[in-house]
Amino acid sequence: MSYTDTASTFPGSDAPSRQAPVAVDPDRITMAVILARMTEFFDFFVYAIASVLVFPYVFFSFADPLTATLYSFAVFSLAFIARPIGSLIFLQIDRKFGRAVKLTAALFTLCGSTMAISFLPSYGDVGVLAPVLLAVFRIGQGLGLGGAWDGLVSLLAMNAPEKQRGWYAMMPQIGAAMGFGLASAFFIIFVTQLSNPEFLAWGWRFPFFVALALNVLALFARLRMIVTPEFQAMLAQHELEPKPVFEMLRSQSRVVITGAFVPLASFALFHLVTVFPISWVVLHTQQRLSDFLFVQFISAIIGGGMIVVSGALADRIGRRKLLVIAASLIGVFSFIAPILMGSGDIGRYLFVLIGFSLLGLSFGQAGGALASRFSREYRYTGASLTSDIAWLIGAGFAPLVVLGFSSEFGLFAVCLYLLSGAVCTIVALFFSRKLDMPA
């Protein structure tokens, strides 16, 4: 697919002049997109794992382990509340100062908040100030991630070959599996090589330091892409420009509402196979944590493979049909999930192995489903805000709600949460008829 390159004589110009058409090669965009998503998910997964293994004992040591973990998960959810707010703030920065300024500010907010958490004192050192600061920087993570939307995913979708849209739509999602795998690998090393006092004193802080290097690398890769003539040409043709939110909602409100519920099956499963089972193992079993983390690491690799499979299947049978099948399988899995979680070490291993496989199959096309439903002029703003809302209602409170109810009433709460997500996805797909529309 080619577009008229209206960029001026220097790549970053916002006042372009008409030139010859320029072809946009999607393969040029792919690596920048994967790297960007990997770093964003690495930041969030480092925090997610630490919210089980570290924060209850460092920042909420005044409470019993279960209550402390629930407090930790409550703070965990703050980032998902902050994400849409961050999107609104940084969209304004984008409109006034440009994409490069917005992206730089957002990524430094994200990685700066992640780094700051690594320097926080414990509750034993400064009292209640410690969890308050943790909450502040967790909100900073959410604001930064909300503003990190750069439009490259939409640019990739718009320029994918007609018969390979599903394949290119799954590319950004690979970054999620890579981010979780990298984060879990760091914690496996420190959990196995350090004593528990050493790990809680300083070992947990190292993965947070790594976030700075990864985000700087990702920032340069993304900036190098967004100042290209092709990207500027898309902006000039009103393809990827930020639009006022209320203008977008007046035109696309139905798309936003249904789009927020389309990925709920995968988003509900997301934290139930990554964060929740770690908390259950730590609090309610005698299972070796290092073994369980290693199985999750292997499961993340399998999940990444299933993301790739989802791209091939979507191009063969259609994105809508694949999402319906994946949501139905998650609905079936919801009935056996409590049995697996409560049936010993092997059962919990099977829970994460099967869960990650279904997650990859569903999550692989969730991003493409969101983006493809908006008209081109509203895709940049609409996809960003809708994704934030979907994460909030589907995944933001999942660890808190499921751990709280499971500890009080039993693991059947896992079934109810997963089943509700699957039903929401199928109903939203029924009311939405444009998932297979041309990108």
Short mmCIF file of C-alpha atoms in Angstrom, two decimals:
data_model
loop_
_atom_site.label_atom_id
_atom_site.label_comp_id
_atom_site.label_asym_id
_atom_site.label_seq_id
_atom_site.Cartn_x
_atom_site.Cartn_y
_atom_site.Cartn_z
CA MET A 1 0.00 0.00 0.00
CA SER A 2 1.38 3.46 -0.84
CA TYR A 3 0.45 6.93 0.23
CA THR A 4 1.21 10.35 -1.14
CA ASP A 5 4.23 11.60 0.72
CA THR A 6 3.41 15.12 1.75
CA ALA A 7 6.44 15.56 3.98
CA SER A 8 8.58 18.63 3.49
CA THR A 9 12.28 18.54 2.80
CA PHE A 10 13.11 17.44 6.36
CA PRO A 11 11.49 14.41 7.97
CA GLY A 12 10.06 16.02 11.07
CA SER A 13 8.14 18.76 9.33
CA ASP A 14 4.52 19.36 10.22
CA ALA A 15 3.94 21.60 7.19
CA PRO A 16 4.44 19.16 4.32
CA SER A 17 4.48 19.69 0.61
CA ARG A 18 3.24 17.23 -2.00
CA GLN A 19 5.75 14.75 -3.38
CA ALA A 20 5.72 11.39 -5.13
CA PRO A 21 3.96 8.42 -3.50
CA VAL A 22 6.04 6.51 -0.98
CA ALA A 23 5.55 2.82 -0.22
CA VAL A 24 5.42 1.91 3.46
CA ASP A 25 7.12 -1.43 4.09
CA PRO A 26 5.44 -3.11 7.09
CA ASP A 27 8.58 -5.14 7.81
CA ARG A 28 10.41 -1.90 8.62
CA ILE A 29 7.86 -1.16 11.34
CA THR A 30 7.64 -4.63 12.88
CA MET A 31 10.84 -4.66 14.95
CA ALA A 32 10.22 -1.20 16.40
CA VAL A 33 6.69 -2.24 17.38
CA ILE A 34 7.79 -5.53 18.99
CA LEU A 35 10.59 -3.81 20.92
CA ALA A 36 8.22 -1.08 22.12
CA ARG A 37 5.63 -3.53 23.37
CA MET A 38 8.27 -5.73 25.01
CA THR A 39 9.65 -2.86 27.09
CA GLU A 40 6.20 -1.64 28.13
CA PHE A 41 5.13 -5.10 29.24
CA PHE A 42 8.50 -5.71 30.92
CA ASP A 43 7.93 -2.64 33.11
CA PHE A 44 4.45 -3.81 34.04
CA PHE A 45 5.35 -7.46 34.61
CA VAL A 46 8.32 -6.61 36.80
CA TYR A 47 5.90 -4.67 38.96
CA ALA A 48 3.24 -7.41 38.76
CA ILE A 49 5.56 -10.18 39.96
CA ALA A 50 7.00 -7.95 42.67
CA SER A 51 3.47 -7.13 43.83
CA VAL A 52 3.27 -10.77 44.98
CA LEU A 53 6.83 -11.65 45.97
CA VAL A 54 8.05 -8.35 47.41
CA PHE A 55 5.60 -5.56 48.12
CA PRO A 56 3.42 -7.37 50.72
CA TYR A 57 6.53 -7.89 52.86
CA VAL A 58 8.35 -4.61 52.16
CA PHE A 59 5.54 -2.02 51.98
CA PHE A 60 2.65 -3.72 53.80
CA SER A 61 4.49 -5.62 56.50
CA PHE A 62 2.03 -4.35 59.13
CA ALA A 63 -0.63 -6.79 57.84
CA ASP A 64 -0.93 -10.57 57.56
CA PRO A 65 0.34 -12.04 54.24
CA LEU A 66 -3.12 -12.36 52.59
CA THR A 67 -4.26 -8.88 53.57
CA ALA A 68 -0.89 -7.43 52.59
CA THR A 69 -1.14 -9.07 49.15
CA LEU A 70 -4.65 -7.68 48.68
CA TYR A 71 -3.34 -4.21 49.58
CA SER A 72 -0.55 -4.73 47.06
CA PHE A 73 -3.05 -5.73 44.36
CA ALA A 74 -5.17 -2.66 45.15
CA VAL A 75 -2.14 -0.48 44.40
CA PHE A 76 -1.48 -2.65 41.33
CA SER A 77 -4.86 -1.62 39.89
CA LEU A 78 -4.09 2.11 40.16
CA ALA A 79 -2.04 2.05 36.95
CA PHE A 80 -5.03 0.81 34.97
CA ILE A 81 -7.18 3.62 36.36
CA ALA A 82 -4.46 6.10 35.39
CA ARG A 83 -3.96 4.77 31.83
CA PRO A 84 -6.93 6.51 30.16
CA ILE A 85 -6.08 9.70 32.04
CA GLY A 86 -2.54 9.45 30.71
CA SER A 87 -3.88 8.97 27.19
CA LEU A 88 -5.94 12.15 27.46
CA ILE A 89 -3.03 14.18 28.85
CA PHE A 90 -0.47 13.02 26.33
CA LEU A 91 -2.85 13.32 23.39
CA GLN A 92 -3.00 17.02 24.21
CA ILE A 93 0.80 17.15 24.29
CA ASP A 94 0.84 15.35 20.93
CA ARG A 95 -1.51 17.90 19.37
CA LYS A 96 0.44 20.90 20.69
CA PHE A 97 4.07 19.80 20.58
CA GLY A 98 4.25 16.79 18.26
CA ARG A 99 4.61 13.03 18.44
CA ALA A 100 8.30 12.96 19.37
CA VAL A 101 7.86 15.24 22.41
CA LYS A 102 4.81 13.31 23.56
CA LEU A 103 6.49 9.92 23.21
CA THR A 104 9.69 11.03 24.94
CA ALA A 105 7.78 12.51 27.87
CA ALA A 106 5.55 9.45 28.20
CA LEU A 107 8.39 6.92 28.15
CA PHE A 108 10.43 8.87 30.66
CA THR A 109 7.36 9.05 32.89
CA LEU A 110 6.95 5.28 32.57
CA CYS A 111 10.56 4.23 33.07
CA GLY A 112 11.23 7.01 35.60
CA SER A 113 8.37 5.76 37.75
CA THR A 114 9.60 2.18 37.42
CA MET A 115 13.12 3.20 38.39
CA ALA A 116 11.87 5.27 41.32
CA ILE A 117 10.10 2.24 42.80
CA SER A 118 13.46 0.47 43.03
CA PHE A 119 14.77 3.18 45.37
CA LEU A 120 11.79 3.27 47.73
CA PRO A 121 12.38 2.66 51.46
CA SER A 122 10.41 -0.02 53.26
CA TYR A 123 7.52 0.39 55.68
CA GLY A 124 9.90 -0.46 58.50
CA ASP A 125 12.08 2.52 57.53
CA VAL A 126 9.56 5.33 56.94
CA GLY A 127 6.18 3.93 57.92
CA VAL A 128 3.06 4.74 55.90
CA LEU A 129 5.02 7.01 53.56
CA ALA A 130 6.44 3.88 51.86
CA PRO A 131 3.12 2.50 50.49
CA VAL A 132 1.98 6.05 49.66
CA LEU A 133 5.06 6.59 47.48
CA LEU A 134 4.54 3.16 45.91
CA ALA A 135 1.01 4.22 44.94
CA VAL A 136 2.25 7.53 43.52
CA PHE A 137 4.81 5.91 41.26
CA ARG A 138 2.40 3.15 40.27
CA ILE A 139 0.06 5.89 39.04
CA GLY A 140 3.05 7.34 37.19
CA GLN A 141 3.53 4.01 35.43
CA GLY A 142 -0.09 4.08 34.30
CA LEU A 143 0.10 7.67 33.07
CA GLY A 144 3.28 6.91 31.12
CA LEU A 145 1.92 3.76 29.52
CA GLY A 146 -1.28 5.56 28.53
CA GLY A 147 0.82 8.19 26.76
CA ALA A 148 3.19 5.72 25.08
CA TRP A 149 0.74 5.04 22.23
CA ASP A 150 2.73 6.04 19.14
CA GLY A 151 0.51 4.96 16.24
CA LEU A 152 3.03 2.44 14.92
CA VAL A 153 0.60 -0.43 15.50
CA SER A 154 -1.99 1.36 13.36
CA LEU A 155 0.64 2.16 10.73
CA LEU A 156 1.58 -1.52 10.64
CA ALA A 157 -2.06 -2.60 10.28
CA MET A 158 -2.78 -0.07 7.54
CA ASN A 159 0.14 -1.25 5.42
CA ALA A 160 -0.16 -5.00 5.92
CA PRO A 161 -0.77 -6.98 2.71
CA GLU A 162 -4.46 -7.73 2.26
CA LYS A 163 -4.09 -11.47 2.86
CA GLN A 164 -1.70 -11.08 5.81
CA ARG A 165 -3.53 -8.67 8.09
CA GLY A 166 -3.89 -11.23 10.84
CA TRP A 167 -0.20 -12.08 10.60
CA TYR A 168 0.93 -8.49 11.01
CA ALA A 169 -1.71 -7.78 13.66
CA MET A 170 -0.18 -10.40 15.95
CA MET A 171 3.35 -8.98 15.67
CA PRO A 172 2.98 -6.34 18.42
CA GLN A 173 1.47 -8.93 20.78
CA ILE A 174 4.65 -11.01 20.67
CA GLY A 175 6.20 -8.23 22.71
CA ALA A 176 3.91 -9.10 25.63
CA ALA A 177 5.16 -12.69 25.79
CA MET A 178 8.75 -11.50 25.51
CA GLY A 179 8.23 -8.91 28.26
CA PHE A 180 6.76 -11.44 30.67
CA GLY A 181 9.41 -14.04 29.84
CA LEU A 182 12.22 -11.55 30.47
CA ALA A 183 10.69 -10.27 33.72
CA SER A 184 10.08 -13.77 35.07
CA ALA A 185 13.62 -14.84 34.10
CA PHE A 186 15.11 -12.07 36.25
CA PHE A 187 13.01 -13.09 39.23
CA ILE A 188 13.83 -16.78 38.76
CA ILE A 189 17.54 -15.95 38.94
CA PHE A 190 17.27 -13.83 42.08
CA VAL A 191 14.82 -16.10 43.88
CA THR A 192 17.05 -19.13 43.34
CA GLN A 193 20.45 -17.48 43.91
CA LEU A 194 19.71 -15.27 46.92
CA SER A 195 18.45 -15.96 50.39
CA ASN A 196 15.01 -14.58 51.21
CA PRO A 197 16.42 -11.72 53.37
CA GLU A 198 18.86 -10.76 50.59
CA PHE A 199 16.13 -10.88 47.97
CA LEU A 200 13.77 -8.66 50.00
CA ALA A 201 16.56 -6.27 50.97
CA TRP A 202 18.06 -5.55 47.55
CA GLY A 203 17.70 -8.38 45.00
CA TRP A 204 14.20 -7.41 43.87
CA ARG A 205 15.38 -3.92 42.95
CA PHE A 206 17.67 -4.97 40.10
CA PRO A 207 14.95 -5.81 37.51
CA PHE A 208 13.53 -2.32 38.02
CA PHE A 209 16.95 -0.84 37.11
CA VAL A 210 16.97 -2.78 33.84
CA ALA A 211 13.79 -0.97 32.77
CA LEU A 212 15.73 2.25 32.18
CA ALA A 213 18.12 0.71 29.65
CA LEU A 214 15.32 -1.11 27.82
CA ASN A 215 13.13 1.99 27.61
CA VAL A 216 15.94 4.18 26.30
CA LEU A 217 16.64 1.59 23.60
CA ALA A 218 12.95 1.40 22.70
CA LEU A 219 12.63 5.19 22.67
CA PHE A 220 15.36 5.64 20.06
CA ALA A 221 13.93 2.82 17.93
CA ARG A 222 10.49 4.43 17.97
CA LEU A 223 11.72 7.99 17.41
CA ARG A 224 13.77 6.77 14.46
CA MET A 225 10.54 5.43 12.97
CA ILE A 226 8.08 8.24 13.67
CA VAL A 227 10.20 10.95 12.03
CA THR A 228 10.38 9.07 8.72
CA PRO A 229 8.77 10.68 5.66
CA GLU A 230 6.25 7.82 5.47
CA PHE A 231 5.01 8.38 9.00
CA GLN A 232 4.83 12.14 8.51
CA ALA A 233 2.94 11.60 5.26
CA MET A 234 0.33 9.58 7.14
CA LEU A 235 -0.04 12.39 9.65
CA ALA A 236 -0.42 14.94 6.88
CA GLN A 237 -3.21 12.91 5.29
CA HIS A 238 -5.08 12.80 8.64
CA GLU A 239 -4.47 9.08 8.98
CA LEU A 240 -2.70 9.02 12.35
CA GLU A 241 -3.29 12.46 13.83
CA PRO A 242 -4.61 12.85 17.37
CA LYS A 243 -8.22 14.01 17.34
CA PRO A 244 -10.11 15.72 20.16
CA VAL A 245 -11.58 12.99 22.34
CA PHE A 246 -15.12 14.37 22.36
CA GLU A 247 -15.06 14.72 18.57
CA MET A 248 -13.99 11.09 18.31
CA LEU A 249 -16.68 9.96 20.76
CA ARG A 250 -19.42 11.81 18.86
CA SER A 251 -18.50 9.91 15.73
CA GLN A 252 -17.29 6.58 17.12
CA SER A 253 -19.01 6.07 20.50
CA ARG A 254 -20.59 2.76 19.50
CA VAL A 255 -17.22 1.50 18.28
CA VAL A 256 -15.58 2.51 21.57
CA ILE A 257 -18.24 0.78 23.69
CA THR A 258 -18.27 -2.49 21.78
CA GLY A 259 -14.51 -2.36 21.21
CA ALA A 260 -13.83 -2.15 24.93
CA PHE A 261 -15.62 -5.48 25.45
CA VAL A 262 -14.27 -7.39 22.43
CA PRO A 263 -10.92 -8.37 24.03
CA LEU A 264 -12.26 -9.09 27.53
CA ALA A 265 -11.88 -12.87 27.23
CA SER A 266 -8.13 -12.56 26.73
CA PHE A 267 -7.74 -9.62 29.11
CA ALA A 268 -9.59 -11.48 31.88
CA LEU A 269 -7.31 -14.47 31.36
CA PHE A 270 -4.21 -12.27 31.16
CA HIS A 271 -3.57 -11.69 34.87
CA LEU A 272 -5.21 -14.94 35.93
CA VAL A 273 -2.35 -16.93 34.37
CA THR A 274 0.47 -14.46 35.11
CA VAL A 275 -0.11 -12.79 38.51
CA PHE A 276 -2.92 -14.56 40.36
CA PRO A 277 -1.45 -18.11 40.35
CA ILE A 278 1.83 -16.84 41.83
CA SER A 279 -0.11 -15.30 44.72
CA TRP A 280 -2.11 -18.50 45.22
CA VAL A 281 1.06 -20.63 45.26
CA VAL A 282 2.78 -18.32 47.76
CA LEU A 283 -0.20 -17.93 50.10
CA HIS A 284 -2.06 -21.23 49.94
CA THR A 285 0.36 -24.00 48.93
CA GLN A 286 3.74 -25.48 49.81
CA GLN A 287 4.79 -25.61 46.16
CA ARG A 288 8.35 -24.48 45.35
CA LEU A 289 8.13 -20.95 43.98
CA SER A 290 11.17 -21.29 41.72
CA ASP A 291 9.69 -24.36 40.01
CA PHE A 292 6.39 -22.59 39.42
CA LEU A 293 8.09 -19.48 38.02
CA PHE A 294 10.10 -21.67 35.66
CA VAL A 295 6.92 -23.34 34.37
CA GLN A 296 5.42 -19.88 33.83
CA PHE A 297 8.54 -18.91 31.86
CA ILE A 298 8.14 -21.99 29.62
CA SER A 299 4.42 -21.24 29.32
CA ALA A 300 5.21 -17.71 28.14
CA ILE A 301 7.28 -19.18 25.30
CA ILE A 302 4.37 -21.46 24.39
CA GLY A 303 2.01 -18.48 24.59
CA GLY A 304 4.27 -16.57 22.21
CA GLY A 305 4.09 -19.49 19.80
CA MET A 306 0.30 -19.47 19.98
CA ILE A 307 0.31 -15.74 19.20
CA VAL A 308 2.11 -16.60 15.97
CA VAL A 309 -0.44 -19.36 15.30
CA SER A 310 -3.26 -16.84 15.80
CA GLY A 311 -1.85 -14.72 12.97
CA ALA A 312 -1.88 -17.63 10.54
CA LEU A 313 -5.36 -18.75 11.61
CA ALA A 314 -6.83 -15.25 11.42
CA ASP A 315 -5.71 -14.95 7.80
CA ARG A 316 -7.16 -18.37 7.03
CA ILE A 317 -10.54 -18.31 8.81
CA GLY A 318 -11.02 -14.62 9.67
CA ARG A 319 -10.36 -12.60 12.80
CA ARG A 320 -13.95 -12.62 14.01
CA LYS A 321 -14.29 -16.40 13.82
CA LEU A 322 -10.94 -16.91 15.55
CA LEU A 323 -11.90 -14.59 18.42
CA VAL A 324 -15.22 -16.39 18.87
CA ILE A 325 -13.46 -19.77 18.94
CA ALA A 326 -10.82 -18.52 21.40
CA ALA A 327 -13.45 -16.96 23.68
CA SER A 328 -15.47 -20.17 23.62
CA LEU A 329 -12.39 -22.21 24.53
CA ILE A 330 -11.66 -19.80 27.41
CA GLY A 331 -15.25 -20.26 28.54
CA VAL A 332 -14.78 -24.04 28.57
CA PHE A 333 -11.43 -23.64 30.33
CA SER A 334 -13.09 -21.56 33.05
CA PHE A 335 -14.92 -24.67 34.32
CA ILE A 336 -11.78 -26.79 34.66
CA ALA A 337 -9.51 -23.96 35.89
CA PRO A 338 -10.61 -24.23 39.57
CA ILE A 339 -10.12 -28.01 39.47
CA LEU A 340 -6.59 -27.64 38.10
CA MET A 341 -5.63 -24.90 40.56
CA GLY A 342 -6.82 -27.00 43.49
CA SER A 343 -5.37 -30.36 42.44
CA GLY A 344 -1.72 -30.08 43.42
CA ASP A 345 1.51 -29.09 41.73
CA ILE A 346 0.84 -30.85 38.42
CA GLY A 347 -2.65 -29.37 38.20
CA ARG A 348 -1.31 -25.85 38.67
CA TYR A 349 1.36 -26.48 36.04
CA LEU A 350 -1.36 -27.56 33.62
CA PHE A 351 -3.39 -24.48 34.54
CA VAL A 352 -0.65 -22.09 33.41
CA LEU A 353 0.36 -24.18 30.37
CA ILE A 354 -3.19 -24.39 29.03
CA GLY A 355 -3.97 -20.85 30.13
CA PHE A 356 -0.99 -19.32 28.33
CA SER A 357 -1.82 -21.30 25.18
CA LEU A 358 -5.40 -19.97 25.12
CA LEU A 359 -4.15 -16.51 26.02
CA GLY A 360 -1.80 -16.46 23.04
CA LEU A 361 -4.51 -17.65 20.66
CA SER A 362 -6.93 -14.93 21.83
CA PHE A 363 -4.55 -12.09 22.68
CA GLY A 364 -2.76 -12.39 19.35
CA GLN A 365 -5.67 -10.75 17.52
CA ALA A 366 -7.07 -8.56 20.31
CA GLY A 367 -5.04 -5.49 19.32
CA GLY A 368 -5.91 -5.82 15.65
CA ALA A 369 -9.58 -6.18 16.53
CA LEU A 370 -9.51 -2.89 18.40
CA ALA A 371 -7.68 -0.90 15.74
CA SER A 372 -9.48 -2.21 12.65
CA ARG A 373 -12.91 -1.06 13.77
CA PHE A 374 -12.24 2.68 13.70
CA SER A 375 -12.46 4.88 10.65
CA ARG A 376 -9.00 6.00 9.63
CA GLU A 377 -9.18 9.58 10.86
CA TYR A 378 -10.15 8.45 14.38
CA ARG A 379 -8.07 5.28 14.59
CA TYR A 380 -5.11 6.80 16.42
CA THR A 381 -7.16 8.38 19.23
CA GLY A 382 -9.93 5.77 19.29
CA ALA A 383 -7.70 2.70 19.46
CA SER A 384 -5.60 4.23 22.23
CA LEU A 385 -8.50 5.18 24.49
CA THR A 386 -10.49 2.01 23.82
CA SER A 387 -7.49 -0.17 24.66
CA ASP A 388 -7.06 1.66 27.97
CA ILE A 389 -10.73 1.14 28.88
CA ALA A 390 -10.60 -2.54 27.93
CA TRP A 391 -7.53 -3.14 30.10
CA LEU A 392 -9.19 -1.33 33.00
CA ILE A 393 -12.44 -3.30 33.03
CA GLY A 394 -10.94 -6.62 31.92
CA ALA A 395 -7.60 -6.93 33.69
CA GLY A 396 -6.97 -4.07 36.08
CA PHE A 397 -8.78 -5.52 39.09
CA ALA A 398 -8.47 -9.22 38.20
CA PRO A 399 -5.77 -10.19 40.75
CA LEU A 400 -7.47 -8.27 43.56
CA VAL A 401 -10.99 -9.56 42.88
CA VAL A 402 -10.10 -13.18 42.16
CA LEU A 403 -7.63 -13.59 45.04
CA GLY A 404 -10.05 -11.95 47.48
CA PHE A 405 -13.05 -14.03 46.49
CA SER A 406 -11.05 -17.25 46.05
CA SER A 407 -9.52 -16.93 49.51
CA GLU A 408 -12.95 -16.31 51.03
CA PHE A 409 -15.27 -18.53 48.98
CA GLY A 410 -13.04 -20.92 47.05
CA LEU A 411 -11.46 -21.21 43.60
CA PHE A 412 -14.83 -21.19 41.84
CA ALA A 413 -14.27 -17.41 41.66
CA VAL A 414 -11.70 -18.12 38.92
CA CYS A 415 -14.43 -19.79 36.88
CA LEU A 416 -16.84 -16.88 37.28
CA TYR A 417 -14.27 -14.26 36.29
CA LEU A 418 -13.05 -16.11 33.20
CA LEU A 419 -16.56 -17.04 32.13
CA SER A 420 -17.75 -13.44 32.41
CA GLY A 421 -14.89 -12.30 30.17
CA ALA A 422 -15.65 -14.95 27.56
CA VAL A 423 -19.35 -14.05 27.53
CA CYS A 424 -18.58 -10.34 27.16
CA THR A 425 -16.33 -11.01 24.17
CA ILE A 426 -18.89 -13.20 22.39
CA VAL A 427 -21.71 -10.71 23.00
CA ALA A 428 -19.55 -7.78 21.82
CA LEU A 429 -18.60 -9.70 18.68
CA PHE A 430 -22.29 -10.35 18.02
CA PHE A 431 -23.03 -6.62 18.11
CA SER A 432 -19.95 -5.68 16.13
CA ARG A 433 -19.86 -6.54 12.46
CA LYS A 434 -16.65 -4.88 11.25
CA LEU A 435 -13.76 -6.85 12.63
CA ASP A 436 -12.90 -8.24 9.21
CA MET A 437 -13.23 -4.88 7.46
CA PRO A 438 -10.21 -3.82 5.38
CA ALA A 439 -7.53 -2.24 7.53
#
